[in-house]
Short mmCIF file of C-alpha atoms in Angstrom, two decimals:
data_model
loop_
_atom_site.label_atom_id
_atom_site.label_comp_id
_atom_site.label_asym_id
_atom_site.label_seq_id
_atom_site.Cartn_x
_atom_site.Cartn_y
_atom_site.Cartn_z
CA MET A 1 38.97 87.76 46.89
CA LYS A 2 38.58 89.05 43.37
CA PHE A 3 35.85 89.28 40.71
CA MET A 4 34.58 91.25 37.68
CA ILE A 5 30.91 92.17 37.74
CA GLN A 6 28.33 94.07 35.68
CA ARG A 7 27.86 97.47 37.32
CA GLU A 8 24.04 97.55 36.89
CA GLN A 9 23.68 94.23 38.70
CA LEU A 10 25.95 95.40 41.49
CA ILE A 11 24.08 98.72 41.92
CA ALA A 12 20.69 96.96 42.18
CA SER A 13 21.95 94.53 44.82
CA VAL A 14 23.78 97.24 46.79
CA GLN A 15 20.62 99.38 46.90
CA ASN A 16 18.56 96.46 48.21
CA VAL A 17 21.04 95.53 50.92
CA MET A 18 21.48 99.17 52.03
CA LYS A 19 17.86 99.09 53.29
CA ALA A 20 19.06 96.92 56.19
CA ILE A 21 22.16 98.95 57.11
CA SER A 22 21.99 101.64 59.78
CA SER A 23 24.71 103.96 61.04
CA LYS A 24 23.01 103.78 64.48
CA THR A 25 23.98 100.28 65.53
CA ALA A 26 25.63 99.02 68.68
CA VAL A 27 27.76 96.57 66.65
CA PRO A 28 30.27 98.67 64.63
CA ILE A 29 30.87 96.08 61.89
CA LEU A 30 27.12 96.17 61.04
CA THR A 31 27.59 99.68 59.64
CA GLY A 32 29.36 97.86 56.80
CA MET A 33 28.25 95.65 53.92
CA LYS A 34 29.56 92.11 53.68
CA ILE A 35 30.63 90.82 50.25
CA ASN A 36 31.14 87.10 49.78
CA ALA A 37 32.51 85.72 46.49
CA GLU A 38 32.04 82.06 45.56
CA GLN A 39 32.33 80.32 42.20
CA HIS A 40 28.56 80.31 41.66
CA GLY A 41 28.13 84.03 42.40
CA ILE A 42 28.39 86.97 44.77
CA THR A 43 26.33 87.52 47.94
CA LEU A 44 25.94 90.96 49.53
CA THR A 45 24.69 91.17 53.14
CA GLY A 46 23.38 94.03 55.30
CA SER A 47 21.86 93.80 58.76
CA ASP A 48 20.60 95.86 61.70
CA SER A 49 18.58 94.93 64.76
CA ASP A 50 15.31 94.72 62.82
CA ILE A 51 16.02 93.31 59.38
CA SER A 52 18.76 91.41 57.56
CA ILE A 53 18.99 91.26 53.78
CA GLU A 54 21.09 89.03 51.55
CA SER A 55 21.13 89.70 47.82
CA PHE A 56 22.62 87.06 45.53
CA ILE A 57 24.05 87.77 42.05
CA PRO A 58 24.56 84.50 40.17
CA ALA A 59 27.75 84.17 38.09
CA GLU A 60 25.58 83.22 35.13
CA GLU A 61 21.83 83.38 34.60
CA ASP A 62 19.81 82.52 31.48
CA GLY A 63 23.06 82.20 29.54
CA ILE A 64 24.19 85.72 30.49
CA VAL A 65 27.49 86.02 32.39
CA GLN A 66 27.13 88.56 35.22
CA VAL A 67 30.23 87.80 37.30
CA GLU A 68 33.54 86.37 36.05
CA ASN A 69 37.18 85.81 37.04
CA ILE A 70 36.02 84.89 40.55
CA GLU A 71 38.61 84.23 43.24
CA GLU A 72 36.73 83.16 46.35
CA GLY A 73 36.84 85.16 49.58
CA SER A 74 34.91 87.72 51.61
CA ILE A 75 35.30 91.22 53.04
CA VAL A 76 33.24 93.87 54.82
CA LEU A 77 33.20 97.34 53.21
CA GLN A 78 32.13 100.67 54.69
CA ALA A 79 28.56 101.19 53.55
CA LYS A 80 29.03 104.93 53.91
CA TYR A 81 31.28 105.08 50.82
CA PHE A 82 30.95 101.87 48.78
CA PRO A 83 27.44 102.47 47.30
CA GLU A 84 28.30 106.01 46.16
CA ILE A 85 31.52 104.80 44.55
CA VAL A 86 29.74 102.02 42.66
CA ARG A 87 27.00 104.39 41.47
CA LYS A 88 29.49 106.86 40.00
CA LEU A 89 31.91 104.47 38.30
CA PRO A 90 32.49 105.29 34.62
CA GLU A 91 32.21 101.88 32.89
CA ASN A 92 29.69 99.01 32.75
CA THR A 93 32.06 96.52 34.36
CA VAL A 94 33.65 96.75 37.80
CA GLU A 95 36.59 94.82 39.18
CA ILE A 96 36.77 94.36 42.95
CA GLU A 97 39.83 92.88 44.61
CA ALA A 98 40.76 92.42 48.29
CA ASP A 99 44.29 91.58 49.45
CA ASP A 100 45.46 89.80 52.60
CA ASN A 101 45.74 93.13 54.46
CA LEU A 102 42.00 93.85 53.97
CA LYS A 103 42.75 96.56 51.38
CA VAL A 104 40.08 96.63 48.67
CA THR A 105 40.67 98.00 45.20
CA ILE A 106 37.70 98.95 43.01
CA ARG A 107 38.47 99.55 39.31
CA SER A 108 36.27 100.64 36.45
CA GLY A 109 37.66 102.11 33.24
CA LYS A 110 40.35 104.56 34.28
CA ALA A 111 38.98 105.07 37.80
CA GLU A 112 40.56 103.25 40.71
CA PHE A 113 39.51 103.47 44.37
CA SER A 114 41.23 101.92 47.33
CA LEU A 115 39.17 101.29 50.48
CA ASN A 116 40.02 99.82 53.85
CA GLY A 117 37.95 96.72 54.50
CA GLN A 118 37.16 94.77 57.66
CA ASP A 119 37.54 91.09 58.38
CA ALA A 120 34.39 89.21 57.31
CA GLU A 121 35.03 86.63 60.06
CA GLU A 122 33.94 89.28 62.58
CA TYR A 123 30.57 89.81 60.82
CA PRO A 124 27.83 88.04 62.85
CA PRO A 125 26.32 85.12 60.90
CA LEU A 126 22.67 85.50 59.94
CA PRO A 127 20.35 82.98 61.57
CA ARG A 128 19.31 80.21 59.18
CA LEU A 129 15.64 79.51 59.74
CA GLN A 130 14.37 75.97 59.61
CA THR A 131 12.23 76.08 56.51
CA ASP A 132 10.07 73.02 57.27
CA ASN A 133 7.56 75.52 58.59
CA SER A 134 7.22 77.36 55.28
CA PHE A 135 4.77 78.04 52.48
CA GLN A 136 4.84 79.92 49.17
CA ILE A 137 2.81 82.69 47.57
CA PRO A 138 3.39 84.58 44.30
CA THR A 139 5.41 87.79 44.62
CA ASP A 140 2.75 90.03 43.06
CA ILE A 141 0.11 88.77 45.53
CA LEU A 142 2.45 89.38 48.48
CA LYS A 143 3.14 92.92 47.23
CA ASN A 144 -0.61 93.56 47.01
CA LEU A 145 -1.20 92.23 50.52
CA ILE A 146 1.44 94.63 51.84
CA LYS A 147 0.26 97.61 49.80
CA GLN A 148 -3.38 97.18 50.81
CA THR A 149 -2.71 96.98 54.56
CA VAL A 150 0.64 98.43 55.71
CA PHE A 151 -0.47 102.09 55.46
CA ALA A 152 -2.89 101.51 58.37
CA VAL A 153 -0.22 100.59 60.96
CA SER A 154 0.25 103.02 63.82
CA ALA A 155 3.02 105.60 63.58
CA MET A 156 2.96 106.00 67.38
CA GLU A 157 5.28 103.91 69.53
CA THR A 158 2.89 104.14 72.52
CA ARG A 159 1.45 100.72 71.54
CA PRO A 160 4.37 99.08 69.71
CA ILE A 161 2.32 96.04 68.63
CA LEU A 162 0.15 98.32 66.44
CA THR A 163 3.21 99.49 64.45
CA GLY A 164 3.14 96.04 62.81
CA VAL A 165 0.92 94.04 60.47
CA ASN A 166 -0.68 90.92 61.94
CA LEU A 167 -0.31 87.81 59.75
CA GLN A 168 -2.58 84.81 60.25
CA LEU A 169 -2.66 81.55 58.36
CA LYS A 170 -5.75 79.42 59.02
CA ASN A 171 -7.61 76.90 56.87
CA SER A 172 -5.26 77.61 53.93
CA THR A 173 -6.12 81.35 54.03
CA LEU A 174 -3.46 83.97 54.69
CA SER A 175 -4.75 87.19 56.29
CA PHE A 176 -2.97 90.53 56.69
CA ASN A 177 -4.49 92.94 59.25
CA ALA A 178 -3.29 96.41 60.24
CA THR A 179 -4.86 98.93 62.61
CA ASP A 180 -3.84 102.12 64.40
CA SER A 181 -7.03 101.88 66.54
CA HIS A 182 -8.80 104.50 64.37
CA ARG A 183 -8.96 102.38 61.21
CA LEU A 184 -8.43 98.82 60.04
CA ALA A 185 -7.12 97.43 56.76
CA SER A 186 -7.61 93.73 56.10
CA ARG A 187 -6.96 91.42 53.14
CA ASP A 188 -7.16 87.63 52.71
CA VAL A 189 -5.69 85.33 50.06
CA PRO A 190 -5.92 81.56 49.63
CA VAL A 191 -2.66 79.60 50.04
CA ALA A 192 -2.33 76.28 48.24
CA ASP A 193 -0.50 73.16 49.45
CA THR A 194 0.04 74.01 53.09
CA THR A 195 -1.10 72.56 56.40
CA ILE A 196 0.71 75.21 58.48
CA GLU A 197 -1.32 77.46 60.78
CA PHE A 198 -0.31 80.48 62.90
CA SER A 199 -2.14 83.48 64.30
CA ASN A 200 -0.13 86.00 66.31
CA VAL A 201 2.70 86.82 63.87
CA VAL A 202 3.25 90.60 63.85
CA VAL A 203 5.77 91.97 61.34
CA PRO A 204 6.98 95.57 61.78
CA GLY A 205 5.33 97.83 59.18
CA LYS A 206 8.76 99.29 58.31
CA SER A 207 10.08 95.82 57.43
CA LEU A 208 7.18 95.14 55.06
CA THR A 209 7.52 98.58 53.44
CA GLU A 210 11.21 97.89 52.69
CA LEU A 211 10.45 94.37 51.46
CA ASN A 212 7.82 95.76 49.11
CA LYS A 213 10.38 98.14 47.56
CA ILE A 214 12.84 95.31 46.93
CA LEU A 215 10.53 92.62 45.54
CA ALA A 216 10.28 92.63 41.75
CA ASP A 217 6.86 92.85 40.07
CA SER A 218 6.54 89.21 39.06
CA ASP A 219 4.53 86.10 39.83
CA GLU A 220 7.62 84.18 40.94
CA PRO A 221 7.02 82.45 44.27
CA VAL A 222 8.22 83.89 47.59
CA GLU A 223 8.82 81.40 50.37
CA LEU A 224 7.73 82.52 53.86
CA SER A 225 9.11 80.83 56.96
CA VAL A 226 8.01 81.77 60.48
CA THR A 227 9.67 81.06 63.84
CA ASN A 228 8.66 82.38 67.24
CA ASN A 229 10.61 85.64 66.84
CA GLN A 230 11.53 86.01 63.15
CA ILE A 231 10.06 85.75 59.67
CA LEU A 232 11.97 84.98 56.50
CA PHE A 233 10.94 85.94 52.95
CA ARG A 234 13.04 84.12 50.38
CA THR A 235 13.24 84.18 46.58
CA ASN A 236 15.93 82.89 44.22
CA HIS A 237 18.08 85.99 44.73
CA LEU A 238 16.85 87.42 48.00
CA TYR A 239 16.94 86.43 51.67
CA PHE A 240 14.95 88.97 53.75
CA LEU A 241 14.79 88.30 57.49
CA SER A 242 12.77 90.46 59.88
CA ARG A 243 12.28 90.31 63.62
CA LEU A 244 8.69 89.96 64.85
CA LEU A 245 7.05 92.28 67.37
CA ASP A 246 6.43 90.96 70.89
CA GLY A 247 2.98 91.00 72.39
CA ASN A 248 -0.56 89.98 71.53
CA TYR A 249 -2.25 91.65 68.59
CA PRO A 250 -5.77 92.86 69.43
CA GLU A 251 -8.74 90.86 68.12
CA THR A 252 -9.80 93.07 65.20
CA SER A 253 -12.70 90.97 63.91
CA ARG A 254 -15.04 92.25 66.65
CA LEU A 255 -14.64 95.83 65.30
CA ILE A 256 -16.40 94.84 62.09
CA PRO A 257 -20.15 95.59 62.24
CA ASP A 258 -22.38 92.68 61.19
CA GLN A 259 -25.26 94.83 59.98
CA SER A 260 -25.70 98.21 58.32
CA LYS A 261 -28.35 100.93 58.20
CA THR A 262 -27.14 102.81 55.11
CA GLN A 263 -25.43 101.34 52.04
CA ILE A 264 -23.82 103.38 49.29
CA THR A 265 -22.22 102.19 46.05
CA VAL A 266 -20.15 104.75 44.19
CA ILE A 267 -17.49 104.96 41.48
CA THR A 268 -14.22 104.77 43.40
CA LYS A 269 -12.30 107.47 41.56
CA ASP A 270 -15.22 109.94 41.59
CA LEU A 271 -15.45 109.72 45.38
CA LEU A 272 -11.68 109.74 45.78
CA HIS A 273 -11.20 112.91 43.71
CA THR A 274 -14.10 114.68 45.44
CA ILE A 275 -12.76 113.92 48.92
CA ASP A 276 -9.27 114.88 47.78
CA ARG A 277 -10.55 118.32 46.70
CA ALA A 278 -12.58 118.76 49.91
CA SER A 279 -9.47 117.96 51.97
CA LEU A 280 -7.61 120.92 50.43
CA LEU A 281 -9.17 123.12 53.12
CA ALA A 282 -8.73 120.43 55.79
CA LYS A 283 -4.96 120.20 55.67
CA ASP A 284 -4.45 120.91 59.35
CA GLU A 285 -3.59 117.61 61.07
CA ARG A 286 -6.18 118.05 63.84
CA ASN A 287 -8.81 119.17 61.40
CA ASN A 288 -8.34 116.81 58.45
CA VAL A 289 -12.07 116.14 58.53
CA VAL A 290 -14.63 116.00 55.73
CA LYS A 291 -18.37 115.43 56.04
CA LEU A 292 -20.51 113.12 53.90
CA THR A 293 -24.27 113.76 53.67
CA THR A 294 -26.73 111.62 51.70
CA LYS A 295 -29.17 113.58 49.51
CA SER A 296 -32.09 112.53 47.35
CA ASP A 297 -31.64 111.22 43.78
CA HIS A 298 -28.52 109.20 44.57
CA VAL A 299 -26.45 112.28 45.42
CA LEU A 300 -23.74 112.51 48.08
CA GLU A 301 -22.62 115.87 49.40
CA ILE A 302 -18.98 116.07 50.47
CA SER A 303 -18.03 119.17 52.44
CA SER A 304 -15.30 120.57 54.61
CA ASN A 305 -15.43 123.61 56.83
CA SER A 306 -12.40 125.29 58.37
CA PRO A 307 -13.47 128.49 60.20
CA GLU A 308 -10.14 130.26 59.71
CA ILE A 309 -9.68 129.16 56.07
CA GLY A 310 -13.04 128.66 54.35
CA ARG A 311 -15.56 126.09 53.21
CA VAL A 312 -15.88 123.67 50.30
CA VAL A 313 -18.98 121.77 49.14
CA GLU A 314 -19.20 119.35 46.22
CA GLU A 315 -21.79 116.84 45.10
CA VAL A 316 -20.99 113.43 43.65
CA SER A 317 -23.43 110.99 42.07
CA ALA A 318 -23.65 107.58 43.69
CA GLU A 319 -24.60 104.40 41.83
CA SER A 320 -27.08 103.66 44.62
CA ILE A 321 -28.02 104.81 48.14
CA GLU A 322 -30.13 102.48 50.30
CA GLY A 323 -31.37 102.74 53.87
CA GLU A 324 -31.47 105.64 56.33
CA ASP A 325 -30.35 109.21 55.59
CA LEU A 326 -26.91 109.90 56.94
CA LYS A 327 -24.54 112.68 57.96
CA ILE A 328 -21.08 111.49 59.00
CA SER A 329 -17.64 113.06 59.43
CA PHE A 330 -14.32 111.27 59.02
CA SER A 331 -10.63 111.79 58.37
CA ALA A 332 -10.07 112.65 54.70
CA LYS A 333 -6.64 111.04 54.82
CA TYR A 334 -7.97 107.74 56.14
CA MET A 335 -10.69 107.66 53.50
CA LEU A 336 -8.26 108.46 50.68
CA ASP A 337 -5.85 105.76 51.88
CA ALA A 338 -8.69 103.23 52.00
CA LEU A 339 -10.04 104.08 48.53
CA ARG A 340 -6.56 103.92 46.99
CA ALA A 341 -5.97 100.50 48.54
CA ILE A 342 -9.11 99.04 46.96
CA ASN A 343 -8.16 98.18 43.44
CA ASN A 344 -11.67 98.25 42.04
CA ASP A 345 -13.76 100.65 39.95
CA ILE A 346 -16.79 100.63 42.26
CA VAL A 347 -16.87 100.47 46.07
CA LYS A 348 -19.68 99.78 48.48
CA ILE A 349 -19.69 101.58 51.83
CA GLU A 350 -21.80 100.31 54.70
CA PHE A 351 -22.69 102.58 57.63
CA THR A 352 -24.33 101.69 60.94
CA GLY A 353 -24.88 105.26 62.10
CA ALA A 354 -23.04 108.56 62.44
CA MET A 355 -20.82 107.47 65.36
CA ARG A 356 -20.19 103.82 64.44
CA PRO A 357 -17.31 102.40 62.38
CA PHE A 358 -18.10 102.00 58.69
CA ILE A 359 -16.65 99.58 56.17
CA ILE A 360 -15.49 100.06 52.59
CA GLN A 361 -15.17 97.11 50.22
CA PRO A 362 -14.97 96.52 46.48
CA ILE A 363 -18.30 95.74 44.83
CA THR A 364 -16.85 92.33 43.87
CA ASP A 365 -16.49 89.64 46.50
CA GLU A 366 -12.75 90.19 46.76
CA PRO A 367 -11.71 89.56 50.41
CA ILE A 368 -10.40 93.05 51.18
CA LEU A 369 -11.95 95.30 53.81
CA GLN A 370 -11.22 98.82 55.05
CA LEU A 371 -12.83 100.07 58.26
CA ILE A 372 -12.78 103.66 59.53
CA LEU A 373 -13.97 105.18 62.79
CA PRO A 374 -15.88 108.44 62.26
CA VAL A 375 -14.93 111.74 63.86
CA ARG A 376 -17.26 113.49 66.29
CA THR A 377 -17.89 117.05 65.12
CA TYR A 378 -19.78 119.71 67.02
#
């Protein structure tokens, strides 16, 4: 195996694939990165028990040569050293060559490294999903779906199913739902040209977070394929495979109140900054609580009281306040996460009482919803 490659391209692919490589794996060869050279380009592969990533660098794209002098072959390199070497090479081009004894030479400018490789035949093949069961959505919409929901997954392994995001596809609408049982983040998007339907597909939150880092900000399509235990996200240059979580995801729609007693509309960033300041005295994990009180003349009072630290009170003008007067306490962190996820200048918040879940949505009819359970304070 031998090829010359642009260093920037190689670094970008190596960084993507490293997200799937773990030093804590039961299969020793999976601590390495597989490199496969073919005439049409180079494929890098990394895998652990949860996710597998393939990154493809075409030999030529849009008339620009990225890889040349290719002699076909494959090798597995130690991921502990290879990425660092590539990052610190002196020149813009890199030559990589493997001999019959699995010795790999990496040259750039006057620098030359020699690494011991492993036989690529021993690297387990990635499953190839049948893609009949697939549909496409634009990359930027997928990134938004992830960003607006994944923060609400549970960090606790006590209920493993809640550490994932539930994907549903029904009536040509794709829904992402995440809950840690104290809050819910939900977002829907229409999907064109598909007759596929599924409901209980739960993707680990960690997988989606890594996928979001790798996907470029573009409107290029991503193809999603689902089987009973894996999901594949595929673009021209990326093959991202994640295991699914076992178990039944709870029915979250019944958490959403169908009526409200108090409605508030407020400028998103005004409320966000006020709650952010109030939370400065509520940093303690157990006590990350702020209180919202409705006042006359469209005024909201946001306060936080920490006996051993001090108290903060600030007023913020609402666009409108309708319905019953209200005093409610909630986690500042949950509220900040929810407001940041709603990409809209004005939000409406609907309350059904001081101890009932409340929902936050953009003032537009965009199908995104954040729900938070209040905190009982004495």
